[in-house]
CSV table of C-alpha atoms and ligand atoms in Angstrom, one decimal:
chain,number,residue,atom,x,y,z
H,1,MET,CA,0.0,0.0,0.0
H,2,ALA,CA,1.3,3.4,-0.9
H,3,ARG,CA,2.3,5.7,1.9
H,4,VAL,CA,1.1,9.3,1.7
H,5,THR,CA,4.7,10.4,1.2
H,6,ASP,CA,4.8,8.3,-2.0
H,7,ILE,CA,1.9,10.0,-3.6
H,8,LYS,CA,2.6,11.4,-7.0
H,9,ILE,CA,0.7,14.3,-8.6
H,10,ALA,CA,0.1,14.3,-12.3
H,11,PRO,CA,-1.4,17.6,-13.5
H,12,SER,CA,-3.4,17.2,-16.7
H,13,ILE,CA,-2.4,19.9,-19.2
H,14,LEU,CA,-5.9,19.6,-20.7
H,15,SER,CA,-6.7,22.4,-18.2
H,16,ALA,CA,-3.7,24.5,-19.1
H,17,ASP,CA,-3.6,27.6,-21.3
H,18,PHE,CA,-3.1,25.9,-24.8
H,19,ALA,CA,-1.7,29.2,-26.2
H,20,ALA,CA,1.2,28.9,-23.7
H,21,LEU,CA,1.7,25.2,-23.2
H,22,GLY,CA,5.5,25.3,-22.9
H,23,ASN,CA,5.3,27.8,-20.2
H,24,GLU,CA,2.6,25.9,-18.5
H,25,VAL,CA,4.6,22.7,-18.4
H,26,ARG,CA,7.6,24.5,-16.9
H,27,ALA,CA,5.3,26.1,-14.4
H,28,ILE,CA,3.8,22.8,-13.1
H,29,ASP,CA,7.2,21.2,-13.2
H,30,GLN,CA,8.6,23.9,-10.9
H,31,ALA,CA,5.4,23.8,-8.8
H,32,GLY,CA,6.1,20.2,-7.8
H,33,ALA,CA,4.4,18.0,-10.4
H,34,ASP,CA,5.7,14.5,-10.5
H,35,TYR,CA,4.2,13.5,-13.9
H,36,ILE,CA,3.0,15.6,-16.8
H,37,HIS,CA,-0.4,14.1,-17.8
H,38,VAL,CA,-1.2,14.5,-21.5
H,39,ASP,CA,-4.8,13.8,-22.5
H,40,VAL,CA,-4.9,12.8,-26.2
H,41,MET,CA,-8.4,12.7,-27.7
H,42,ASP,CA,-9.5,12.0,-31.2
H,43,GLY,CA,-13.2,13.1,-31.5
H,44,HIS,CA,-14.1,9.4,-32.2
H,45,PHE,CA,-13.3,7.3,-29.1
H,46,VAL,CA,-14.3,10.4,-27.0
H,47,PRO,CA,-16.3,13.4,-28.2
H,48,ASN,CA,-13.4,15.9,-27.9
H,49,ILE,CA,-10.3,16.5,-29.9
H,50,THR,CA,-7.1,17.7,-28.2
H,51,ILE,CA,-3.4,17.1,-29.1
H,52,GLY,CA,-1.2,14.7,-30.9
H,53,PRO,CA,2.5,13.5,-30.9
H,54,GLY,CA,3.8,16.7,-32.5
H,55,VAL,CA,2.7,18.7,-29.4
H,56,VAL,CA,4.3,16.0,-27.1
H,57,LYS,CA,7.5,16.4,-29.0
H,58,ALA,CA,7.4,20.2,-28.8
H,59,LEU,CA,6.8,20.0,-25.0
H,60,ARG,CA,9.5,17.4,-24.3
H,61,PRO,CA,12.4,19.9,-23.9
H,62,HIS,CA,10.4,21.9,-21.3
H,63,SER,CA,10.5,19.3,-18.5
H,64,LYS,CA,12.5,16.3,-17.4
H,65,LYS,CA,9.5,15.0,-15.5
H,66,ILE,CA,7.7,11.8,-16.5
H,67,PHE,CA,5.5,12.4,-19.5
H,68,ASP,CA,2.3,10.3,-18.8
H,69,VAL,CA,0.4,10.1,-22.1
H,70,HIS,CA,-3.2,9.0,-21.8
H,71,LEU,CA,-4.5,7.9,-25.2
H,72,MET,CA,-8.3,8.3,-25.6
H,73,ILE,CA,-8.1,7.4,-29.3
H,74,SER,CA,-9.3,4.4,-31.4
H,75,PRO,CA,-7.4,2.7,-32.8
H,76,ALA,CA,-4.4,3.4,-30.5
H,77,ASP,CA,-1.9,0.8,-31.7
H,78,PRO,CA,-0.8,2.6,-34.9
H,79,TYR,CA,0.1,5.7,-32.9
H,80,ILE,CA,2.2,4.0,-30.2
H,81,PRO,CA,5.5,4.4,-32.1
H,82,ASP,CA,4.8,8.1,-32.7
H,83,PHE,CA,4.1,8.9,-29.1
H,84,ALA,CA,7.1,6.8,-28.0
H,85,ALA,CA,9.4,8.7,-30.4
H,86,ALA,CA,7.9,12.0,-29.3
H,87,GLY,CA,9.1,11.4,-25.8
H,88,ALA,CA,6.3,9.8,-23.8
H,89,ASP,CA,7.5,7.8,-20.8
H,90,ILE,CA,4.2,6.1,-20.0
H,91,ILE,CA,1.6,5.3,-22.7
H,92,THR,CA,-1.9,4.4,-21.4
H,93,VAL,CA,-4.5,2.8,-23.6
H,94,HIS,CA,-8.2,1.9,-23.1
H,95,PRO,CA,-9.3,-1.7,-23.7
H,96,GLU,CA,-12.3,-0.6,-25.7
H,97,ALA,CA,-10.0,1.3,-28.2
H,98,GLY,CA,-9.0,-1.9,-30.0
H,99,ALA,CA,-9.6,-5.6,-30.2
H,100,HIS,CA,-6.5,-6.8,-28.4
H,101,ILE,CA,-5.5,-4.9,-25.3
H,102,HIS,CA,-2.9,-7.6,-24.4
H,103,ARG,CA,-1.1,-6.9,-27.7
H,104,SER,CA,-1.3,-3.1,-27.2
H,105,LEU,CA,0.4,-3.4,-23.8
H,106,GLN,CA,3.1,-5.6,-25.3
H,107,ALA,CA,3.6,-3.1,-28.1
H,108,ILE,CA,4.1,-0.2,-25.7
H,109,ARG,CA,6.7,-2.2,-23.7
H,110,ALA,CA,8.3,-3.3,-27.0
H,111,ALA,CA,8.7,0.5,-27.8
H,112,GLY,CA,10.7,0.8,-24.5
H,113,LYS,CA,7.9,2.6,-22.6
H,114,LYS,CA,5.9,1.9,-19.5
H,115,ALA,CA,2.5,0.4,-20.4
H,116,GLY,CA,-0.7,1.7,-18.9
H,117,ILE,CA,-4.3,0.5,-19.0
H,118,SER,CA,-7.2,2.8,-18.4
H,119,LEU,CA,-10.6,1.6,-17.2
H,120,ASN,CA,-13.7,3.6,-17.9
H,121,PRO,CA,-16.2,3.9,-15.0
H,122,ALA,CA,-18.3,0.9,-16.3
H,123,THR,CA,-15.3,-1.2,-17.4
H,124,PRO,CA,-14.9,-4.3,-15.1
H,125,VAL,CA,-11.8,-4.2,-13.0
H,126,ASP,CA,-11.4,-8.0,-13.2
H,127,LEU,CA,-9.9,-7.8,-16.7
H,128,LEU,CA,-6.8,-6.5,-15.1
H,129,LYS,CA,-6.1,-10.0,-13.8
H,130,HIS,CA,-5.3,-11.2,-17.3
H,131,VAL,CA,-2.9,-8.4,-18.2
H,132,ILE,CA,-1.4,-7.2,-14.9
H,133,GLU,CA,2.0,-8.9,-15.7
H,134,LEU,CA,2.2,-6.7,-18.8
H,135,THR,CA,1.1,-3.5,-17.1
H,136,ASP,CA,3.1,-0.7,-15.4
H,137,LEU,CA,0.2,1.6,-14.6
H,138,VAL,CA,-3.5,1.1,-14.0
H,139,LEU,CA,-5.7,4.2,-14.5
H,140,ILE,CA,-9.1,4.2,-12.9
H,141,MET,CA,-11.3,6.7,-14.6
H,142,THR,CA,-13.5,8.6,-12.1
H,143,VAL,CA,-15.4,10.4,-14.9
H,144,ASN,CA,-16.4,9.4,-18.4
H,145,PRO,CA,-13.4,10.3,-20.5
H,146,GLY,CA,-13.6,13.3,-22.9
H,147,PHE,CA,-13.6,16.5,-20.9
H,148,GLY,CA,-12.0,18.2,-17.9
H,149,GLY,CA,-14.1,19.7,-15.2
H,150,GLN,CA,-16.5,16.9,-14.6
H,151,SER,CA,-17.7,15.6,-11.2
H,152,PHE,CA,-15.8,12.8,-9.5
H,153,ILE,CA,-17.6,9.4,-9.4
H,154,PRO,CA,-16.8,7.7,-6.1
H,155,LEU,CA,-15.5,4.4,-7.4
H,156,PHE,CA,-13.5,3.6,-4.2
H,157,ASP,CA,-14.4,-0.2,-4.2
H,158,LYS,CA,-13.0,-0.4,-7.7
H,159,ILE,CA,-9.8,1.4,-6.7
H,160,ARG,CA,-9.5,-1.1,-3.8
H,161,ALA,CA,-10.1,-4.0,-6.1
H,162,ALA,CA,-7.4,-2.8,-8.6
H,163,ARG,CA,-5.0,-2.4,-5.7
H,164,GLU,CA,-5.6,-6.0,-4.7
H,165,ILE,CA,-4.8,-7.2,-8.2
H,166,ILE,CA,-1.7,-5.1,-8.4
H,167,GLU,CA,-0.4,-6.6,-5.1
H,168,THR,CA,-0.4,-10.0,-6.8
H,169,VAL,CA,2.6,-9.2,-9.0
H,170,ASP,CA,6.2,-8.4,-8.0
H,171,HIS,CA,7.0,-5.5,-10.3
H,172,PRO,CA,5.9,-1.9,-9.5
H,173,VAL,CA,2.6,-0.8,-10.9
H,174,ASP,CA,1.2,2.7,-10.4
H,175,LEU,CA,-2.5,3.0,-9.5
H,176,GLN,CA,-3.8,6.3,-10.9
H,177,VAL,CA,-7.1,8.0,-10.5
H,178,ASP,CA,-8.2,10.5,-13.2
H,179,GLY,CA,-11.3,12.7,-13.3
H,180,GLY,CA,-12.7,15.2,-10.9
H,181,VAL,CA,-9.9,14.7,-8.4
H,182,ASN,CA,-9.6,17.5,-5.8
H,183,ALA,CA,-8.3,18.1,-2.3
H,184,ALA,CA,-11.6,16.9,-0.8
H,185,ASN,CA,-11.7,13.5,-2.5
H,186,ALA,CA,-8.0,12.8,-2.8
H,187,PRO,CA,-7.6,11.4,0.8
H,188,ASP,CA,-10.3,8.8,0.1
H,189,ALA,CA,-8.7,7.8,-3.2
H,190,ILE,CA,-5.4,7.4,-1.5
H,191,ALA,CA,-6.9,5.4,1.3
H,192,ALA,CA,-8.5,3.1,-1.3
H,193,GLY,CA,-5.0,2.5,-2.7
H,194,ALA,CA,-4.3,5.1,-5.4
H,195,ASN,CA,-0.7,6.4,-5.5
H,196,VAL,CA,-0.9,8.8,-8.5
H,197,LEU,CA,-3.5,11.5,-8.7
H,198,VAL,CA,-4.3,13.1,-12.0
H,199,ALA,CA,-5.8,16.5,-11.7
H,200,GLY,CA,-6.7,19.2,-14.3
H,201,THR,CA,-9.2,21.7,-12.9
H,202,SER,CA,-8.0,21.5,-9.3
H,203,VAL,CA,-4.4,22.3,-10.2
H,204,PHE,CA,-4.9,24.9,-12.9
H,205,LYS,CA,-7.9,26.7,-11.4
H,206,ASP,CA,-6.2,29.8,-10.0
H,207,GLY,CA,-3.5,30.4,-12.7
H,208,PRO,CA,0.2,29.9,-12.3
H,209,ASP,CA,0.5,31.5,-8.8
H,210,GLY,CA,-1.8,28.8,-7.4
H,211,TYR,CA,-0.1,25.7,-8.9
H,212,ALA,CA,2.3,24.9,-6.1
H,213,LYS,CA,-0.4,25.5,-3.4
H,214,ASN,CA,-2.9,23.4,-5.3
H,215,ILE,CA,-0.4,20.5,-5.8
H,216,ARG,CA,0.4,20.6,-2.1
H,217,ALA,CA,-3.3,20.5,-1.2
H,218,LEU,CA,-3.7,17.3,-3.3
H,219,ARG,CA,-0.9,15.7,-1.4
H,220,GLY,CA,-2.6,16.7,1.8
H,221,ASP,CA,0.2,18.9,3.1
H,222,ALA,CA,-1.3,22.3,2.4
R,301,DX5,C1,-10.7,13.1,-18.9
R,301,DX5,C2,-9.2,13.2,-18.8
R,301,DX5,C3,-8.7,13.7,-17.5
R,301,DX5,C4,-9.3,15.1,-17.1
R,301,DX5,C5,-8.8,15.6,-15.8
R,301,DX5,O1,-11.1,12.6,-20.1
R,301,DX5,O2,-8.6,11.9,-18.9
R,301,DX5,O3,-7.3,13.7,-17.4
R,301,DX5,O4,-9.0,16.0,-18.1
R,301,DX5,O5,-9.4,16.9,-15.6
R,301,DX5,P1,-10.2,17.2,-14.3
R,301,DX5,O6,-9.3,17.1,-13.1
R,301,DX5,O7,-10.7,18.6,-14.5
R,301,DX5,O8,-11.4,16.2,-14.2
R,302,ZN,ZN1,-6.4,11.7,-18.5
């Protein structure tokens, strides 16, 4: 079980100022972010369109932190090499995005990157049992993917169940929650077993002067 001191904060740049993304990434890096969470959407798997590998590549020189790339695109497999080459450290895919999630996770690791699997709110947690050996990160979606600023769905039993499955393997696996995470619900997500908190709105809400304070609040040491 993750101790509170091990908690990592992954600000989602979906909530950043897109006209100043390089500055925004530097600002969250300096404010104490652990991962830079990049939400990639295609207008097909989810109803919104965001950014692609070219933007990841352009942002890469702005931070040495871990680039945590969340693919909400279908198909995802053809783009894994592009995001790997662009500088992603973790690439996370949804099982519904293709016919063969097992193969997708293998492809991410074959590209030399950490492999993540993301479960939508209604996607059963049990499928993790069949792929956990191939997985470096489990993302539990606490909103339906597509937009920032939605309300947190309290899927604490699901987070606990994912933690139990993670504990069956010997290699390190991050347990990430994503969607509507804020300082009020973060302690319960951590207590349920999450060790990485993705947060867009609750990090970026006050502009750059608030980033460090908001990241500390998510860690519970504000
Ligand atoms: C939702 C994305 C999330 C989201 C987080 O599809 O995967 O990363 O943007 O933003 P907030 O914290 O505003 O819910
Ligand atoms: Zn995300």
